Tab-separated table of C-alpha atoms in Angstrom:
chain	number	residue	atom	x	y	z
A	1	MET	CA	-10.463	24.208	7.290
A	2	THR	CA	-7.622	22.576	5.111
A	3	ASP	CA	-6.759	24.264	1.772
A	4	PHE	CA	-6.736	21.442	-0.988
A	5	SER	CA	-6.154	23.486	-3.968
A	6	LYS	CA	-2.463	23.440	-3.270
A	7	ILE	CA	-1.011	20.288	-2.382
A	8	SER	CA	2.331	18.310	-2.419
A	9	VAL	CA	3.129	14.354	-3.240
A	10	ILE	CA	6.064	12.457	-1.819
A	11	GLY	CA	6.801	9.907	-4.513
A	12	CYS	CA	7.150	9.979	-8.120
A	13	GLY	CA	6.483	6.541	-8.658
A	14	ARG	CA	3.449	4.702	-10.354
A	15	TRP	CA	1.449	5.186	-7.285
A	16	GLY	CA	2.551	8.377	-5.945
A	17	GLY	CA	2.485	9.877	-10.149
A	18	PHE	CA	-0.921	8.576	-10.900
A	19	LEU	CA	-2.186	10.042	-7.297
A	20	GLY	CA	-0.666	13.940	-8.205
A	21	TRP	CA	-2.009	13.493	-11.670
A	22	TYR	CA	-4.990	12.965	-10.193
A	23	CYS	CA	-5.168	15.419	-8.087
A	24	ALA	CA	-4.256	17.635	-10.870
A	25	THR	CA	-6.462	16.297	-13.847
A	26	TYR	CA	-9.959	15.412	-11.695
A	27	LYS	CA	-9.362	17.803	-8.198
A	28	LYS	CA	-7.858	20.791	-10.144
A	29	SER	CA	-5.542	20.886	-7.230
A	30	GLN	CA	-1.705	23.067	-7.984
A	31	VAL	CA	0.220	19.886	-7.330
A	32	LEU	CA	4.126	20.131	-6.141
A	33	PHE	CA	5.833	17.013	-5.961
A	34	LEU	CA	9.408	15.932	-4.159
A	35	GLY	CA	11.717	13.684	-5.867
A	36	VAL	CA	15.043	12.935	-4.970
A	37	PRO	CA	17.730	13.692	-7.504
A	38	GLY	CA	19.249	11.227	-9.712
A	39	ASP	CA	15.977	9.010	-8.735
A	40	PRO	CA	14.577	7.866	-12.738
A	41	ALA	CA	11.351	8.401	-12.276
A	42	TYR	CA	11.919	12.142	-10.812
A	43	GLU	CA	14.440	12.758	-13.514
A	44	SER	CA	12.055	11.863	-16.169
A	45	LEU	CA	9.217	13.878	-14.668
A	46	ILE	CA	11.509	17.515	-14.717
A	47	LYS	CA	12.533	16.619	-18.081
A	48	THR	CA	9.419	15.242	-20.223
A	49	GLY	CA	6.498	15.675	-17.566
A	50	ASN	CA	6.015	11.923	-17.904
A	51	ASN	CA	7.196	9.631	-15.155
A	52	GLY	CA	6.768	6.308	-17.517
A	53	TYR	CA	2.798	6.424	-16.598
A	54	CYS	CA	1.257	9.494	-16.605
A	55	GLN	CA	1.523	12.728	-18.708
A	56	MET	CA	1.499	15.773	-16.312
A	57	PRO	CA	-0.623	18.706	-17.048
A	58	GLU	CA	0.722	22.189	-16.471
A	59	ASN	CA	-0.884	22.375	-12.764
A	60	VAL	CA	2.083	20.438	-11.489
A	61	SER	CA	5.357	21.356	-10.338
A	62	TYR	CA	8.445	19.601	-9.286
A	63	THR	CA	11.080	20.298	-6.017
A	64	THR	CA	13.769	18.472	-4.272
A	65	ASP	CA	13.204	21.143	-1.051
A	66	MET	CA	11.179	19.065	1.881
A	67	GLY	CA	10.464	22.729	3.606
A	68	GLU	CA	8.748	24.217	0.107
A	69	THR	CA	7.152	20.515	-0.131
A	70	LEU	CA	6.036	21.018	3.360
A	71	GLN	CA	4.433	24.331	3.195
A	72	ASN	CA	0.908	23.122	1.471
A	73	ASP	CA	-1.678	21.949	3.711
A	74	PHE	CA	-2.295	18.272	2.137
A	75	ILE	CA	0.803	15.964	1.765
A	76	ILE	CA	0.165	12.621	0.126
A	77	VAL	CA	3.033	10.366	0.847
A	78	SER	CA	3.751	7.656	-1.726
A	79	ILE	CA	7.108	6.062	-0.690
A	80	GLY	CA	8.707	2.243	-0.224
A	81	CYS	CA	7.048	1.341	3.286
A	82	GLN	CA	10.600	0.464	5.078
A	83	GLY	CA	12.097	4.099	4.093
A	84	PHE	CA	8.995	5.599	5.458
A	85	ARG	CA	10.567	6.003	8.959
A	86	GLY	CA	13.602	7.437	7.712
A	87	LEU	CA	11.080	10.416	6.241
A	88	CYS	CA	9.274	10.953	8.829
A	89	LYS	CA	12.491	11.550	11.040
A	90	GLN	CA	13.341	13.900	8.108
A	91	MET	CA	9.812	15.680	8.234
A	92	ALA	CA	9.880	16.008	12.319
A	93	GLY	CA	12.266	18.872	11.669
A	94	TYR	CA	9.610	21.152	9.975
A	95	ASP	CA	6.804	23.093	11.407
A	96	LEU	CA	3.539	20.463	10.494
A	97	LYS	CA	0.822	22.190	12.473
A	98	ASN	CA	-2.749	21.468	11.227
A	99	LYS	CA	-1.048	19.516	8.095
A	100	LYS	CA	-3.237	16.862	6.850
A	101	PHE	CA	-1.428	13.729	5.633
A	102	LEU	CA	-2.447	10.522	3.530
A	103	LEU	CA	-0.496	7.704	3.310
A	104	ALA	CA	-0.852	5.779	0.222
A	105	MET	CA	1.740	2.891	0.622
A	106	LYS	CA	0.328	-0.869	1.902
A	107	GLY	CA	2.962	-2.583	4.120
A	108	LEU	CA	4.451	-3.325	7.940
A	109	GLU	CA	7.992	-2.348	8.543
A	110	ALA	CA	9.833	-5.185	8.261
A	111	GLU	CA	11.894	-4.992	11.392
A	112	THR	CA	9.327	-3.793	13.894
A	113	SER	CA	5.965	-5.313	12.440
A	114	LYS	CA	4.654	-1.675	13.199
A	115	ARG	CA	1.936	-0.035	11.060
A	116	MET	CA	2.643	3.175	8.693
A	117	THR	CA	0.498	5.516	11.449
A	118	GLU	CA	1.815	4.126	14.155
A	119	ILE	CA	5.538	5.035	12.763
A	120	PHE	CA	4.500	8.210	12.078
A	121	ALA	CA	3.218	8.893	15.670
A	122	GLU	CA	6.412	7.553	17.122
A	123	GLU	CA	8.435	10.270	15.058
A	124	ILE	CA	6.036	12.877	14.582
A	125	ASN	CA	5.340	15.173	17.893
A	126	GLU	CA	2.671	17.413	16.628
A	127	PRO	CA	-0.714	16.679	18.065
A	128	SER	CA	-2.651	19.046	15.549
A	129	VAL	CA	-1.443	17.093	12.416
A	130	GLN	CA	-3.953	14.630	11.109
A	131	VAL	CA	-3.058	11.495	9.168
A	132	ALA	CA	-4.877	9.006	7.110
A	133	VAL	CA	-4.274	6.024	5.024
A	134	LEU	CA	-5.777	5.127	1.520
A	135	GLY	CA	-6.676	1.340	0.537
A	136	GLY	CA	-8.488	-0.456	-2.018
A	137	PRO	CA	-7.993	-1.877	-5.214
A	138	GLY	CA	-6.816	0.168	-8.850
A	139	HIS	CA	-3.952	0.144	-10.763
A	140	PRO	CA	-2.580	3.302	-12.521
A	141	GLN	CA	-2.700	1.752	-16.046
A	142	ASP	CA	-6.343	1.096	-15.457
A	143	TYR	CA	-7.513	4.289	-14.094
A	144	LEU	CA	-5.261	6.366	-16.940
A	145	LYS	CA	-7.499	3.960	-19.393
A	146	GLY	CA	-10.901	6.005	-17.473
A	147	ILE	CA	-11.744	2.330	-15.782
A	148	PRO	CA	-13.063	3.671	-12.279
A	149	SER	CA	-12.446	1.763	-9.018
A	150	CYS	CA	-13.039	2.306	-5.453
A	151	VAL	CA	-11.064	3.498	-2.549
A	152	VAL	CA	-11.392	3.288	1.320
A	153	VAL	CA	-9.974	6.394	3.351
A	154	SER	CA	-9.194	5.433	7.088
A	155	SER	CA	-7.976	7.511	9.670
A	156	ALA	CA	-8.075	8.081	14.074
A	157	ILE	CA	-9.777	11.482	13.181
A	158	GLU	CA	-13.090	11.857	11.749
A	159	GLU	CA	-12.313	14.861	10.502
A	160	ALA	CA	-9.462	14.136	8.468
A	161	LYS	CA	-11.445	10.663	7.311
A	162	LEU	CA	-14.244	12.787	5.958
A	163	ALA	CA	-12.180	15.738	4.360
A	164	ILE	CA	-10.164	13.513	2.361
A	165	ALA	CA	-12.662	11.145	1.433
A	166	GLN	CA	-14.543	13.864	0.001
A	167	TYR	CA	-11.494	15.428	-1.782
A	168	MET	CA	-10.298	12.125	-3.253
A	169	ASN	CA	-14.063	11.151	-4.463
A	170	SER	CA	-14.653	11.414	-8.179
A	171	ASP	CA	-16.264	9.988	-11.181
A	172	LEU	CA	-13.480	7.989	-11.526
A	173	ILE	CA	-12.357	7.374	-7.704
A	174	ARG	CA	-15.661	6.040	-5.417
A	175	ALA	CA	-14.059	6.966	-1.945
A	176	TYR	CA	-15.859	5.573	1.012
A	177	TYR	CA	-15.099	6.395	4.722
A	178	GLY	CA	-12.836	3.623	6.457
A	179	ALA	CA	-14.614	2.349	10.050
A	180	ASP	CA	-11.360	0.432	10.982
A	181	LEU	CA	-8.055	2.304	10.531
A	182	ILE	CA	-6.160	-0.613	12.100
A	183	GLY	CA	-7.703	-3.024	10.515
A	184	ASN	CA	-7.634	-1.388	6.797
A	185	GLU	CA	-3.926	-0.792	7.642
A	186	ILE	CA	-3.170	-4.483	8.197
A	187	ALA	CA	-5.610	-5.733	5.550
A	188	ALA	CA	-3.902	-3.504	2.676
A	189	ALA	CA	-0.324	-4.698	3.837
A	190	LEU	CA	-1.395	-8.418	3.989
A	191	LYS	CA	-3.222	-8.461	0.494
A	192	ASN	CA	0.469	-7.415	-1.221
A	193	VAL	CA	1.818	-10.563	0.565
A	194	ILE	CA	-1.287	-13.093	-0.411
A	195	GLY	CA	-0.427	-11.452	-3.971
A	196	VAL	CA	3.239	-12.584	-3.654
A	197	ALA	CA	1.736	-16.282	-3.093
A	198	ALA	CA	-0.747	-16.032	-6.256
A	199	GLY	CA	2.107	-15.099	-7.992
A	200	LEU	CA	3.923	-18.134	-7.047
A	201	LEU	CA	1.158	-20.553	-8.262
A	202	ASP	CA	0.763	-18.853	-11.241
A	203	GLY	CA	4.817	-19.601	-11.797
A	204	MET	CA	4.196	-23.169	-10.920
A	205	GLY	CA	1.463	-23.101	-13.333
A	206	TRP	CA	-1.150	-24.341	-10.394
A	207	SER	CA	-3.113	-20.967	-10.848
A	208	SER	CA	-6.363	-23.062	-10.090
A	209	LEU	CA	-5.633	-23.152	-6.602
A	210	LYS	CA	-5.761	-19.516	-6.115
A	211	GLY	CA	-9.475	-19.641	-5.543
A	212	ALA	CA	-8.663	-21.583	-2.456
A	213	LEU	CA	-5.987	-19.280	-1.474
A	214	MET	CA	-8.885	-16.274	-1.910
A	215	ALA	CA	-10.869	-18.410	0.425
A	216	ARG	CA	-8.656	-19.143	3.507
A	217	ALA	CA	-6.318	-16.147	3.031
A	218	PRO	CA	-8.879	-13.499	4.640
A	219	VAL	CA	-9.019	-16.275	7.327
A	220	GLU	CA	-5.854	-15.956	8.260
A	221	VAL	CA	-5.396	-12.012	7.552
A	222	GLY	CA	-8.868	-11.514	9.838
A	223	ARG	CA	-6.733	-13.109	12.846
A	224	LEU	CA	-3.757	-10.780	12.336
A	225	ILE	CA	-6.274	-7.847	12.150
A	226	GLU	CA	-7.729	-9.032	15.297
A	227	TYR	CA	-4.413	-9.792	17.147
A	228	PHE	CA	-3.223	-5.956	16.026
A	229	GLY	CA	-6.691	-4.548	17.583
A	230	GLY	CA	-9.048	-4.062	14.356
A	231	GLN	CA	-12.141	-5.580	13.665
A	232	THR	CA	-11.803	-9.049	11.830
A	233	LYS	CA	-14.674	-8.429	9.317
A	234	THR	CA	-12.365	-6.004	7.693
A	235	ALA	CA	-10.663	-8.414	5.865
A	236	TYR	CA	-13.480	-8.681	3.457
A	237	GLY	CA	-13.509	-5.432	2.700
A	238	LEU	CA	-11.993	-2.586	-0.016
A	239	ALA	CA	-8.723	-2.855	1.594
A	240	HIS	CA	-8.075	-6.594	1.335
A	241	LEU	CA	-10.690	-8.763	-0.434
A	242	GLY	CA	-11.952	-6.324	-2.803
A	243	ASP	CA	-8.244	-5.279	-4.069
A	244	TYR	CA	-7.685	-9.377	-4.954
A	245	GLU	CA	-8.418	-9.084	-8.203
A	246	ALA	CA	-5.859	-6.138	-8.488
A	247	THR	CA	-3.505	-8.033	-6.763
A	248	LEU	CA	-3.583	-12.024	-7.222
A	249	PHE	CA	-4.886	-11.641	-10.974
A	250	SER	CA	-3.618	-8.646	-12.315
A	251	PRO	CA	-0.789	-8.411	-14.892
A	252	HIS	CA	0.237	-4.898	-13.334
A	253	SER	CA	0.543	-6.479	-9.690
A	254	HIS	CA	3.855	-5.675	-8.555
A	255	ASN	CA	3.491	-8.296	-5.691
A	256	ARG	CA	2.256	-11.320	-8.415
A	257	ALA	CA	4.518	-10.520	-10.730
A	258	TYR	CA	7.324	-11.134	-7.872
A	259	GLY	CA	5.946	-14.418	-6.996
A	260	GLU	CA	5.743	-15.783	-10.225
A	261	ALA	CA	9.141	-14.540	-11.433
A	262	PHE	CA	10.412	-16.237	-8.321
A	263	ALA	CA	8.974	-19.700	-8.819
A	264	LYS	CA	10.410	-19.279	-12.297
A	265	GLY	CA	13.493	-18.810	-11.166
A	266	GLU	CA	13.954	-15.161	-12.587
A	267	LYS	CA	14.817	-11.894	-11.073
A	268	PHE	CA	11.945	-9.185	-10.699
A	269	GLU	CA	13.616	-5.917	-10.321
A	270	LYS	CA	10.382	-3.482	-9.269
A	271	LEU	CA	9.263	-2.700	-5.622
A	272	ALA	CA	6.900	-5.481	-4.267
A	273	GLU	CA	5.782	-4.602	-1.187
A	274	GLY	CA	4.468	-8.053	0.608
A	275	VAL	CA	8.019	-9.336	0.447
A	276	PRO	CA	9.533	-6.971	3.643
A	277	THR	CA	6.036	-7.454	5.141
A	278	LEU	CA	6.339	-10.895	5.013
A	279	LYS	CA	9.256	-10.610	7.153
A	280	ALA	CA	7.141	-8.697	9.565
A	281	ILE	CA	4.215	-11.224	9.776
A	282	TYR	CA	6.560	-14.376	10.195
A	283	ALA	CA	8.319	-12.238	13.506
A	284	LEU	CA	4.463	-13.125	14.839
A	285	ARG	CA	4.307	-16.751	13.871
A	286	ASP	CA	4.477	-17.804	17.823
A	287	LYS	CA	1.953	-15.303	18.259
A	288	LEU	CA	-1.340	-16.552	16.403
A	289	GLU	CA	-1.774	-18.987	13.176
A	290	VAL	CA	-0.362	-17.640	10.248
A	291	PRO	CA	0.253	-21.235	8.166
A	292	ILE	CA	-0.042	-19.254	4.461
A	293	CYS	CA	2.607	-16.418	5.532
A	294	GLU	CA	4.844	-19.372	7.142
A	295	ALA	CA	4.853	-20.883	3.972
A	296	ILE	CA	5.673	-18.077	1.546
A	297	TYR	CA	8.503	-17.008	4.012
A	298	HIS	CA	9.977	-20.622	3.772
A	299	VAL	CA	9.708	-20.377	-0.051
A	300	ILE	CA	10.990	-16.669	-0.494
A	301	TYR	CA	13.469	-16.390	2.249
A	302	GLU	CA	14.566	-20.171	2.569
A	303	ASN	CA	14.178	-20.948	-0.444
A	304	LYS	CA	12.412	-24.214	0.148
A	305	ASP	CA	9.982	-25.752	-2.467
A	306	PRO	CA	7.012	-24.128	-2.859
A	307	LYS	CA	5.251	-27.742	-3.719
A	308	ALA	CA	6.081	-29.276	-0.652
A	309	GLU	CA	4.945	-26.058	1.381
A	310	ILE	CA	1.939	-26.469	-0.315
A	311	ALA	CA	1.745	-29.944	0.793
A	312	ASN	CA	2.637	-29.392	4.409
A	313	LEU	CA	-0.333	-27.277	4.036
A	314	PHE	CA	-2.798	-29.976	2.924
A	315	HIS	CA	-1.235	-32.515	5.589
A	316	ARG	CA	-2.487	-30.098	8.259
A	317	PRO	CA	-5.625	-31.628	10.112
A	318	ILE	CA	-9.131	-31.304	9.007
A	319	LYS	CA	-10.875	-28.263	10.556
A	320	SER	CA	-14.544	-26.495	10.007
A	321	GLU	CA	-14.053	-23.719	7.577
């Protein structure tokens, strides 16, 4: 039986900070944050109890000790996806028997096109460990105003999925059981890529084209989900289509903001997971049809004219919807 009364959170940024705050405030758990010395969010937390988004309650504490962090039964991980393999290698040196992990990141490894649960399985050789992923819409800024939203919890292990979803559920967060782990991981990762595309349209002043993007992108994402071994229909669930308002339209979306800044020739310094994930998808372009992702890649990584890339999409042969 997992003890959720004491949990750990690896990652002190916007999303990790909120999840720790949520578990401490709504679930009344003792929450321990693992931070990195010198990281601005962590330094702010230990000095003020605030990471720039959340004011932490008294049942929150902080550490830089991985061993202390991994003593708890339930660990939430919310870091940049491209650093996840390194974190797993570090955690593999500790006793992880019977621990439950919730991965609250949305992306693919750029160099390998692998999902986060694949990386976890490759690096952590402990069969009793249970891992789940968190997807769905929602921004801390909205949650902290009391605006509720929904999430989906997916896992290859039924026990983990049920226990974690039940723990995460409240009148602020409505949790659903995910029926398709692979599909939800790919769907969540790709909604960030489509968020970058939406930002490019906003930056060009072509926001009205986001309607067509919303209709056609899930079709492309469905192909990717099927390629990886998931269910095509998952592209229309909470992890992808359900997250569009928060990613394609919200002023809080880092991916949309990155795309808008790029189109305007401006710099965007915050983490936008869709950008490295785009590399992972582009590497698969010879294996399946991903015209939207290819066009975004050409703009972001090859500095191609976005209007020309959209024109190329419009010049493709007519087909049935």
